[in-house]
Coordinates of C-alpha atoms and ligand atoms in Angstrom, one line a residue:
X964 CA 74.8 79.0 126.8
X965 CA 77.4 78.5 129.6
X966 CA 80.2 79.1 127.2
X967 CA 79.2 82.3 127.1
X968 CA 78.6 83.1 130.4
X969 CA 82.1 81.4 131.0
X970 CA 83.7 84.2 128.7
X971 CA 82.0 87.2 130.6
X972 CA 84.3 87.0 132.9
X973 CA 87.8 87.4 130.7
X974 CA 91.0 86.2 132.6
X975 CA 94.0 88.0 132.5
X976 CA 96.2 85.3 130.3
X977 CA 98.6 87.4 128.0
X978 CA 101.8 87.5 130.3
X979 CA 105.0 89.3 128.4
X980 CA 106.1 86.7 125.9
X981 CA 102.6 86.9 124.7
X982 CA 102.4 90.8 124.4
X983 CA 105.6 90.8 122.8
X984 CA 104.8 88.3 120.0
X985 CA 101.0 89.4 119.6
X986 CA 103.1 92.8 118.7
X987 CA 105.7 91.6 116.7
X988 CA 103.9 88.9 114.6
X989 CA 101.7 91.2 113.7
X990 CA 104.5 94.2 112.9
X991 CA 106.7 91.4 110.7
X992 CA 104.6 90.5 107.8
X993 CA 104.2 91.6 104.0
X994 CA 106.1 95.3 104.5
X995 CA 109.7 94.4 104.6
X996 CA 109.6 91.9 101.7
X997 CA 107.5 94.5 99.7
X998 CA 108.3 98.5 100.6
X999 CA 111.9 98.6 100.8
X1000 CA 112.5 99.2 97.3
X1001 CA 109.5 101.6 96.8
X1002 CA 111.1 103.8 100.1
X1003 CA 114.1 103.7 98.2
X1004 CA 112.8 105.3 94.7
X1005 CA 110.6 107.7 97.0
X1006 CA 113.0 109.3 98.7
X1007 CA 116.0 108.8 96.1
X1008 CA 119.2 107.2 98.1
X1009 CA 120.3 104.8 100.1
X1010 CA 121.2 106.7 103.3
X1011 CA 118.1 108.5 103.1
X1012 CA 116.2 105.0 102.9
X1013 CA 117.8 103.6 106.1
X1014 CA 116.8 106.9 107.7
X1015 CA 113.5 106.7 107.0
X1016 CA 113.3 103.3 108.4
X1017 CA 115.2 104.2 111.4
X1018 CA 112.7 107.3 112.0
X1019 CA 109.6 105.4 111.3
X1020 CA 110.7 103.1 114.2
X1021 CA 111.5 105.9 116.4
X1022 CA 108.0 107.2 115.4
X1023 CA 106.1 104.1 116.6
X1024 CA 107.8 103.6 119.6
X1025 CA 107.3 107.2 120.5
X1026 CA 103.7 106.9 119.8
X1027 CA 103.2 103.6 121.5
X1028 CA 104.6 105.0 124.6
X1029 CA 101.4 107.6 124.3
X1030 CA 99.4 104.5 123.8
X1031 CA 100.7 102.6 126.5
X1032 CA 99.3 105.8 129.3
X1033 CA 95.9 105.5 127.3
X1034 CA 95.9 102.1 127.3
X1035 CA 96.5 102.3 131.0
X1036 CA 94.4 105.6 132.1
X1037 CA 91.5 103.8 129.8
X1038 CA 91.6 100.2 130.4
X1039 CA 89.4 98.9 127.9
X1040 CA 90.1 96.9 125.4
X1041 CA 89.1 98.1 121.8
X1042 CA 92.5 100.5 121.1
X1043 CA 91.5 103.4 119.3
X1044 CA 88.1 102.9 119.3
X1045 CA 87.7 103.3 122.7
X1046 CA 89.8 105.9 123.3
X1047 CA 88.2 108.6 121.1
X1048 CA 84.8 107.2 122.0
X1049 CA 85.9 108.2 125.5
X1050 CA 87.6 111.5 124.5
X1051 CA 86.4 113.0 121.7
X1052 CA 82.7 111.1 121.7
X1053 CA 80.6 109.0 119.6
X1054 CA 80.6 110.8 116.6
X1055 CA 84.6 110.6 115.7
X1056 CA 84.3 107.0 117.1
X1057 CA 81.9 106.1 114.9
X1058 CA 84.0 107.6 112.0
X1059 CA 87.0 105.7 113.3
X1060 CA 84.8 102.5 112.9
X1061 CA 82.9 103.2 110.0
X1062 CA 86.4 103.7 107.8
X1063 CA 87.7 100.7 109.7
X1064 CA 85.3 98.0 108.9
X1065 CA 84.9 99.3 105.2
X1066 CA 88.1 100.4 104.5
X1067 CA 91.5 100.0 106.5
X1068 CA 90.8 96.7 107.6
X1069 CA 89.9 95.0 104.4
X1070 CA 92.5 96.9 102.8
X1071 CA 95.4 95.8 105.2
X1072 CA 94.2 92.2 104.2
X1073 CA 94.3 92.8 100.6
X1074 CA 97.8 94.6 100.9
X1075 CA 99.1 92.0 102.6
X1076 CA 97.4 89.0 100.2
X1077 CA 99.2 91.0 97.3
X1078 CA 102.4 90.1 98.9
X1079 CA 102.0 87.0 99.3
X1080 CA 100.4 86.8 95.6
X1081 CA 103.3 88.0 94.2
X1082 CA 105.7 86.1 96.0
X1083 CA 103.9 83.0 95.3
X1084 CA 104.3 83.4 91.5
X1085 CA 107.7 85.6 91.5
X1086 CA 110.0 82.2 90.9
X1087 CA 108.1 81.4 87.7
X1088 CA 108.3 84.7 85.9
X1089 CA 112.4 85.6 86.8
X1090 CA 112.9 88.1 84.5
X1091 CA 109.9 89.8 83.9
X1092 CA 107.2 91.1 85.9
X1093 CA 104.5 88.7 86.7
X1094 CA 100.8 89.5 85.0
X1095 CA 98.5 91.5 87.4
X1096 CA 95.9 89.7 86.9
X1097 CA 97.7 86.7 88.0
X1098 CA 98.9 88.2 91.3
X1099 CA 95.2 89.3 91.9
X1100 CA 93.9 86.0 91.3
X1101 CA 96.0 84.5 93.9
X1102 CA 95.7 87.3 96.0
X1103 CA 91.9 86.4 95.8
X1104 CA 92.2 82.8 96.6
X1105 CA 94.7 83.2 99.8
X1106 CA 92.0 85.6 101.4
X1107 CA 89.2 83.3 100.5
X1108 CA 91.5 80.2 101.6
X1109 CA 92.3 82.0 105.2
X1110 CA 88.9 83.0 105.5
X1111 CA 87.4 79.9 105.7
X1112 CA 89.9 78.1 108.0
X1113 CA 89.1 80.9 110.6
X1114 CA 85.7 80.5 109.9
X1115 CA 86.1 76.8 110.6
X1116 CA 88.3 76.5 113.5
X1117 CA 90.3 79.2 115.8
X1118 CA 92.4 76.8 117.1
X1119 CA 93.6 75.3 114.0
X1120 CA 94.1 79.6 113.0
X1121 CA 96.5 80.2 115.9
X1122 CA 98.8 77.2 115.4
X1123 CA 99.3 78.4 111.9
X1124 CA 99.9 81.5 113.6
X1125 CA 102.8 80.2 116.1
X1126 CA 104.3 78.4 113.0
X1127 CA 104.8 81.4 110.4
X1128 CA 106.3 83.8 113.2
X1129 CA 108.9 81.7 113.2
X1130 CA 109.3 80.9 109.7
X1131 CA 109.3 85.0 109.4
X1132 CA 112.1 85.5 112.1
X1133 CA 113.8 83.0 110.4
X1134 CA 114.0 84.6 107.3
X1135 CA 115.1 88.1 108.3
X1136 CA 118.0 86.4 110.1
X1137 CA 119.0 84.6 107.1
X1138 CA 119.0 87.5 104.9
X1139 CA 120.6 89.6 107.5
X1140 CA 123.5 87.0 108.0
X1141 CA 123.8 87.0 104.4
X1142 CA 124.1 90.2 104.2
X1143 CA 126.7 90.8 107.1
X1144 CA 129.3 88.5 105.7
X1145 CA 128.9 90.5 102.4
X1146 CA 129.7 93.2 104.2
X1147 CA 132.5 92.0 106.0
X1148 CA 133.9 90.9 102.7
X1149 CA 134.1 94.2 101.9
X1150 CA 130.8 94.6 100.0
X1151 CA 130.7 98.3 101.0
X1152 CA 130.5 99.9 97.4
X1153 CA 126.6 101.0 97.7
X1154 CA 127.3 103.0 100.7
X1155 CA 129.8 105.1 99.0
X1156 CA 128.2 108.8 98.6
X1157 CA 125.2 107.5 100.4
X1158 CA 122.9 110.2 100.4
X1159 CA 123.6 111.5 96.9
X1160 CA 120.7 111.9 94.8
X1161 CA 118.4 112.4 98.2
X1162 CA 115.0 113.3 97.1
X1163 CA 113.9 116.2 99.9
X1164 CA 110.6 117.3 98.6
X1165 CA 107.3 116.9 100.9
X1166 CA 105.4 114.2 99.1
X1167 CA 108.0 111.6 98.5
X1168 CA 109.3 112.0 102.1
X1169 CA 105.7 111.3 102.7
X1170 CA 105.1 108.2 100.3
X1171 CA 108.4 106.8 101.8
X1172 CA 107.0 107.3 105.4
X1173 CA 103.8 105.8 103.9
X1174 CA 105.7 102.3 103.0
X1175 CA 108.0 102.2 105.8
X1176 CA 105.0 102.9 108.4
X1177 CA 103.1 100.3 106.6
X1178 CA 106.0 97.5 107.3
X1179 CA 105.4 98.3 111.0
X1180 CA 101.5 98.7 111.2
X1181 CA 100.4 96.5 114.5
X1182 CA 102.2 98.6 117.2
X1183 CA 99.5 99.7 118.4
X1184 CA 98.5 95.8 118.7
X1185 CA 98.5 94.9 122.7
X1186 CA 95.7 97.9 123.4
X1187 CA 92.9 95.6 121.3
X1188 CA 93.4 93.5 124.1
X1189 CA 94.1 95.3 127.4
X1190 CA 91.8 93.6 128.8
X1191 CA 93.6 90.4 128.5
X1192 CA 96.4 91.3 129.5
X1193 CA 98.1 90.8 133.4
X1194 CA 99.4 93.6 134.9
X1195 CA 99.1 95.9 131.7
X1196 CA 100.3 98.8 133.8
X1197 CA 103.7 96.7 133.8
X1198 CA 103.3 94.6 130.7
X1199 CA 101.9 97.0 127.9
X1200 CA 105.3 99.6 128.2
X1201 CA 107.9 97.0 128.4
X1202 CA 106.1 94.5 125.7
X1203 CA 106.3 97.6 123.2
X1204 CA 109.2 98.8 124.2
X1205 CA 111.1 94.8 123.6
X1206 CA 109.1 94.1 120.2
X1207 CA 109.4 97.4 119.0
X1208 CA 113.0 97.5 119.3
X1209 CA 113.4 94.1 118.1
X1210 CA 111.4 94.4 114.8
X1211 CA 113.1 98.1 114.1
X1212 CA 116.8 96.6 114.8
X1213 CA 115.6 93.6 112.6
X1214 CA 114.0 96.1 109.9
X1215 CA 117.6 98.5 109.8
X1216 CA 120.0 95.0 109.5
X1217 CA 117.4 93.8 106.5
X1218 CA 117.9 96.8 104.5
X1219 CA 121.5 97.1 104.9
X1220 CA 121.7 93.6 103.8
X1221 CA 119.6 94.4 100.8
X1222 CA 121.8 97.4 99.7
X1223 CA 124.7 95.4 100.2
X1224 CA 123.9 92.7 98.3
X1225 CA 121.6 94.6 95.2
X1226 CA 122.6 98.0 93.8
X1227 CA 120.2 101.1 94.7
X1228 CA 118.9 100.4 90.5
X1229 CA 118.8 96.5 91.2
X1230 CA 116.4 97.2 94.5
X1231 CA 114.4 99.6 93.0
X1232 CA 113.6 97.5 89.6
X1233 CA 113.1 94.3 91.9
X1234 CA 108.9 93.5 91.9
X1235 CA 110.2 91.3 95.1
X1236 CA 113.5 92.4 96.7
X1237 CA 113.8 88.7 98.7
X1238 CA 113.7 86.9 95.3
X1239 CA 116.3 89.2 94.0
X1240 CA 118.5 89.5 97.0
X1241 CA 117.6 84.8 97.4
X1242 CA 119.0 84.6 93.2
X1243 CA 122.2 86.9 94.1
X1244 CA 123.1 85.4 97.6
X1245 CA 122.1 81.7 97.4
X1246 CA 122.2 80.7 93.8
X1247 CA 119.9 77.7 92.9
X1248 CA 118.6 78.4 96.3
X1249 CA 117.1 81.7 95.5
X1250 CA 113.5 80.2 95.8
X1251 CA 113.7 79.6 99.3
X1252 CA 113.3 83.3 99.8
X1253 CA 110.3 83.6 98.0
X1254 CA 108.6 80.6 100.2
X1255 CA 109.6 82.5 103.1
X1256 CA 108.7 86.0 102.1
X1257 CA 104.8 84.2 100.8
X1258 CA 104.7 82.4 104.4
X1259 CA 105.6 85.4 106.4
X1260 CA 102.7 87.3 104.5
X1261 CA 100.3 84.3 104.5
X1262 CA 100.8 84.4 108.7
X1263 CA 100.1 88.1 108.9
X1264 CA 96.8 87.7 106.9
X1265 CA 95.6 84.8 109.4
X1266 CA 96.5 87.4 111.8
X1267 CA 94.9 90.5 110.6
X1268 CA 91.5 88.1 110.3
X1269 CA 92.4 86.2 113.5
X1270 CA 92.2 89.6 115.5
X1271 CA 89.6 91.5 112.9
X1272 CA 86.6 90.7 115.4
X1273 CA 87.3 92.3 118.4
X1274 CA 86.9 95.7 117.3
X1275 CA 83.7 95.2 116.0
X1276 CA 82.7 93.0 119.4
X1277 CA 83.2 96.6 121.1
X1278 CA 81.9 98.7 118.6
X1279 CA 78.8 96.8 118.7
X1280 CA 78.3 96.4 122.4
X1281 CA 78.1 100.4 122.1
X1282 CA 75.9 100.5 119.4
X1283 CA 77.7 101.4 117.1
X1284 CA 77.9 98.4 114.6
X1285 CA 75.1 96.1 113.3
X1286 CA 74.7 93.4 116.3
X1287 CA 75.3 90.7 113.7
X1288 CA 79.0 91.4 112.6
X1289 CA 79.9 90.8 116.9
X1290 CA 78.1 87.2 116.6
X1291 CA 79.8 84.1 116.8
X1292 CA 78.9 80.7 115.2
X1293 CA 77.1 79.1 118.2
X1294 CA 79.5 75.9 117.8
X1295 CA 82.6 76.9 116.3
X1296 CA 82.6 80.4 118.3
X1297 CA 84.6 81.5 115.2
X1298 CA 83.3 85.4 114.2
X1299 CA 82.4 84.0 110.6
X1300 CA 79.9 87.3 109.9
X1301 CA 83.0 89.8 110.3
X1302 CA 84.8 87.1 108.7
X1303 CA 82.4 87.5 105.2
X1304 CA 82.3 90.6 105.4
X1305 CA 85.5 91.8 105.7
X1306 CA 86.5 88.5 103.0
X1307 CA 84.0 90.5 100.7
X1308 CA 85.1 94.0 101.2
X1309 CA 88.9 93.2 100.7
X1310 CA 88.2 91.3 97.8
X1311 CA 86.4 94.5 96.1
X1312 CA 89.6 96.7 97.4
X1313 CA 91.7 94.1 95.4
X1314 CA 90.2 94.4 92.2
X1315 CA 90.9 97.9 91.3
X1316 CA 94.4 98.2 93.7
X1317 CA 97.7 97.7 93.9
X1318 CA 100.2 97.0 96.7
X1319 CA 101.7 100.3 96.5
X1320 CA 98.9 102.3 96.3
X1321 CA 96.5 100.3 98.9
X1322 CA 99.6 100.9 101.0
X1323 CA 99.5 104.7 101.2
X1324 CA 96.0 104.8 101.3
X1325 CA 96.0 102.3 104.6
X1326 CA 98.7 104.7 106.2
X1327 CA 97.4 108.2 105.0
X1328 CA 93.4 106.9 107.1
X1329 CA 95.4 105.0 109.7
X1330 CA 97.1 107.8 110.9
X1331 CA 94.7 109.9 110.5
X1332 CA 92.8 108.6 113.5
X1333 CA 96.1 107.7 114.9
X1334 CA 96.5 111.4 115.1
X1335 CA 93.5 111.7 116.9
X1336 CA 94.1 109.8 119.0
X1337 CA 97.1 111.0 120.3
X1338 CA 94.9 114.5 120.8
X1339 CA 92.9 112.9 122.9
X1340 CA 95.7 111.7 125.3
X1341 CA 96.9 115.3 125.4
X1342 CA 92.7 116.4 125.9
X1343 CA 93.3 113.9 129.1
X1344 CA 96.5 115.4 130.1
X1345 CA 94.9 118.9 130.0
X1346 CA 92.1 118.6 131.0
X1347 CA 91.6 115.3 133.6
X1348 CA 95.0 116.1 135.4
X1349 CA 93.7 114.2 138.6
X1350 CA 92.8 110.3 136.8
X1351 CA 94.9 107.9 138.0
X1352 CA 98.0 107.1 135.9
X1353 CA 100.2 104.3 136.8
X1354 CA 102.3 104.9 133.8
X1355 CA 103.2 108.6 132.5
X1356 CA 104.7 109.8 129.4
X1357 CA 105.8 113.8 129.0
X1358 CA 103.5 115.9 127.4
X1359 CA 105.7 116.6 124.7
X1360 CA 105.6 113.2 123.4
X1361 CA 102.2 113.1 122.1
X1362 CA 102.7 116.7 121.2
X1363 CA 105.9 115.5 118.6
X1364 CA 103.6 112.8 117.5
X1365 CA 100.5 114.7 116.9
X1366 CA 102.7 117.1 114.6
X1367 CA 104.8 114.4 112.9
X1368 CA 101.2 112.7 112.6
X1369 CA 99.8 115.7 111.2
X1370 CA 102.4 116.4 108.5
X1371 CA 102.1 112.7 107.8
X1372 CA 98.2 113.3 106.9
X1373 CA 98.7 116.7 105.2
X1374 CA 102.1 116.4 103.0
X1375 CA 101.2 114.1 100.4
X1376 CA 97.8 116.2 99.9
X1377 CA 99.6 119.4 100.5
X1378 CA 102.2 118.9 98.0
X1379 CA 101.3 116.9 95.3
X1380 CA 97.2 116.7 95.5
X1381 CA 95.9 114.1 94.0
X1382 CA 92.0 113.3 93.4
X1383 CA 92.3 109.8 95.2
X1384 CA 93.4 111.5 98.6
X1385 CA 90.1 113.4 98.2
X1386 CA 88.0 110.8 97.9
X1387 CA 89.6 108.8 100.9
X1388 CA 88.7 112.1 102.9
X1389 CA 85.6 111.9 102.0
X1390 CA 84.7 108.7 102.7
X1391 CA 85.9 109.0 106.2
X1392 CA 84.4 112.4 106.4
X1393 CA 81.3 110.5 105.2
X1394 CA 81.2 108.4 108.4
X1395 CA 79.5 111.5 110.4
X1396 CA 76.8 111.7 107.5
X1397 CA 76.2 107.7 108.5
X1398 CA 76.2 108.6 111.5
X1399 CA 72.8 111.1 112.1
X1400 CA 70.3 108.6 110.7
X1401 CA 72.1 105.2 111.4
X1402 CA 73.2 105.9 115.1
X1403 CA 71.3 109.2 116.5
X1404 CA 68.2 108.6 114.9
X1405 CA 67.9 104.6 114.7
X1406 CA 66.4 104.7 111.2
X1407 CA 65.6 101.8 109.7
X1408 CA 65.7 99.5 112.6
X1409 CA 63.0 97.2 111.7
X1410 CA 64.3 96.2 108.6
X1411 CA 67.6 95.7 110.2
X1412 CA 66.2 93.5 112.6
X1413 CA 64.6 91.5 110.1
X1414 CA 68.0 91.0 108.1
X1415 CA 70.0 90.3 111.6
X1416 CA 67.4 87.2 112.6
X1417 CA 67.9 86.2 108.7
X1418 CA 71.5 86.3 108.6
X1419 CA 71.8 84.8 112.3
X1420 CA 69.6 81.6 111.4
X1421 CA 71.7 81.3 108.3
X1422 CA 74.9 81.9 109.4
X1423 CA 74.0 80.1 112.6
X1424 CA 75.3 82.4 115.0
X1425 CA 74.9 84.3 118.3
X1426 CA 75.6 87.1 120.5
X1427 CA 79.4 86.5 121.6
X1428 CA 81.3 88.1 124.3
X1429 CA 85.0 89.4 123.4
X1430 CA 87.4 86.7 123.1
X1431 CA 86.2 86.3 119.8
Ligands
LIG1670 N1 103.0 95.4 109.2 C1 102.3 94.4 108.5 C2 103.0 94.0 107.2 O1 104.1 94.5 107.0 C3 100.9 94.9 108.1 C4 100.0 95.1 109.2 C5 98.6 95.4 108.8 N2 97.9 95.9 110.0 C6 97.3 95.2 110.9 N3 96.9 95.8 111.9 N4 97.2 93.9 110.8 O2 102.5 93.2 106.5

């Protein structure tokens, strides 16, 4: 077992490039090729769309500043696990884990695997919209497709990896340049009376938050891994701070290419804006857009599986997750257990879900514990003045998050209730009720044991250390 004794000791390898494009591959993925036209029929106009674009980024940066002073005053990796085991205790932690594992993570990979679904089969059905079942179906097999290859081989996972960032990259910067020369050409006719029709109620500003926040999910990326990372004190602000900026300048010059080129009624009736935007801008060539657009989403799902096991790897080193979704197969050292499971879970998320709707739901629980997280910087601030903090952010930072957070959580339920909300709730609420007889009281360890050495001979796998 020398491997593993070799990865006790975790060097510091991410230097900045690294940060930067472990944040930014993950931010770039299925959102802007999917939620710019549901933003726009949210919150009514095109103005108010940019806007919200423009604020969400402002939001995450803001917010990852916070993060960056956790992730430096708590240098653990595990991001927000960690830090409200270490603020606000096991209980929340465990909530925060509980809803991940069963709920945002698969989720995020069925989200995304929607995209790519429905990318993959927009060329053949042009002027209708494709049947769901269809989209599903494919949806179904890229997960199971992805799962196995990072079951198989990691190495094989992160070449793919490397490859669709820059097919994604690539893609924006077409349909940016596209879009520019419109513009120049004097394409300016949807920006005329841009903010008529601006829809200013609380639960569409929400949904349209929802969506946009969806397209940069990852921010909070780099503090998985602090850990890994060399000179984080250093690194972790400036690598949020570049790939932040970058994807939310890219983000903005997308959308304004997509107005310029489709009308506000054109975006919103698009099932995929890139196909739309690829038939009016390139011709014949429109299909090259919707290869892109499927790439860029197929690379975020290796991603969001690629990464999926370190959580757990933490979570279970405290006891808080069954030992047997940490373990690695003993040869491959892939995480295959978290691998099935979350390959299982996401599949039974797909079948009733769509994009749309998984989408809010992801944002509405990820910010959620977002937000507390954020209190439990400002519980550090307050209360543990004197811990050393190489890097510092204002009080009133995490304060502005915590209530734009807050409102976040609340205005869609607030406003417009709807049942769906209430049962997300409650399944994160039931997370604490898990947690008296699975975690405080150890119930039923025998027969967990029992399943773990089944599973483990089975699966063939072992106790791993993080670098899963
Ligand atoms: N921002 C990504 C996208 O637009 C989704 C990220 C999902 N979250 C994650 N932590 N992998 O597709």
């Amino acid at each position: 077992m020398d491997v593993q004794t070799e990865k006790l000791n975790l060097k510091r390898e991410v230097g900045l490039v690294g940060a930067v494009s472990l944040i930014a591959g993950t931010m770039i993925g299925s959102g802007i090729f999917m939620s710019p036209q549901t933003v726009l029929s949210s919150i009514g106009s095109p103005g108010a769309s940019l806007l919200v674009w423009a604020c969400c980024g402002a939001l995450v940066i803001l917010a990852s500043f916070c993060y960056a002073e956790l992730g430096t005053v708590i240098r653990e990796s595990g991001g927000e696990y960690i830090y409200i085991l270490r603020t606000a205790g096991p209980v929340v932690a465990f909530m925060l884990i509980f809803s991940s594992v069963l709920f945002v993570r698969p989720a995020g990979v069925a989200g995304i695997s929607l995209s790519f679904a429905q990318y993959v089969v927009a060329p053949f059905y042009p002027d209708c919209a494709a049947p769901a079942l269809l989209v599903k179906c494919v949806a179904a097999v890229s997960i199971v497709v992805l799962a196995a290859v990072n079951c198989l081989n990691v190495r094989f996972a992160m070449s793919i990896q490397v490859f669709f960032m820059v097919v994604k990259v690539l893609a924006l910067a077409v349909i940016i340049v596209g879009g520019l020369v419109m513009l120049v050409r004097g394409h300016t006719e949807n920006f005329q009376d841009s903010f008529e029709n601006t829809n200013l109620a609380i639960s569409p500003i929400g949904i349209a938050f929802y969506q946009g926040l969806w397209s940069y999910d990852g921010w909070n990326n780099l503090n998985y891994v602090t850990e890994e990372l060399k000179r984080p004190e250093v690194n972790l602000p400036r690598a949020v701070v570049i790939a932040i900026s970058l994807v939310t300048g890219l983000y903005l010059l997308v959308n304004v290419s997509y107005l310029t080129v489709m009308t506000p009624m054109e975006l919103m009736s698009s099932n995929a804006v890139a196909v739309t935007w690829g038939n009016k801008v390139l011709g014949s060539w429109g299909w090259i857009m919707s290869v892109a657009a499927a790439l860029s989403a197929f690379g975020s799902l290796n991603g969001t599986f690629f990464s999926g096991g370190r959580v757990c790897f933490v979570a279970a080193r405290e006891g808080h997750m069954p030992a047997i979704l940490a373990m690695a197969h003993i040869h491959r050292l892939t995480p295959s257990p978290a691998l099935i499971f979350t390959t299982i879970v996401s599949l039974l998320v797909l079948i009733p879900g769509d994009f749309q709707s998984i989408v809010n739901y992801f944002s509405f629980t990820a910010w959620f514990f977002y937000g507390i997280t954020l209190s439990g910087l400002l519980y550090l601030k307050i209360k543990k003045p004197e811990l050393h903090r190489p890097y510092k952010v204002p009080i009133i930072l995490p304060v502005l998050v915590l209530i734009v957070a807050v409102f976040l959580v609340l205005a869609p339920i607030i406003d417009n209730p709807q049942i769906e909300y209430l049962y997300v709730t409650l399944f994160i609420a039931s997370g604490a009720i898990a947690y008296v007889p699975f975690i405080h009281y150890q119930l039923c360890p025998g027969l967990l044991t029992k399943l773990t050495v089944f599973l483990q001979l089975f699966l063939e796998v072992a106790p791993a250390e993080k670098n899963l």
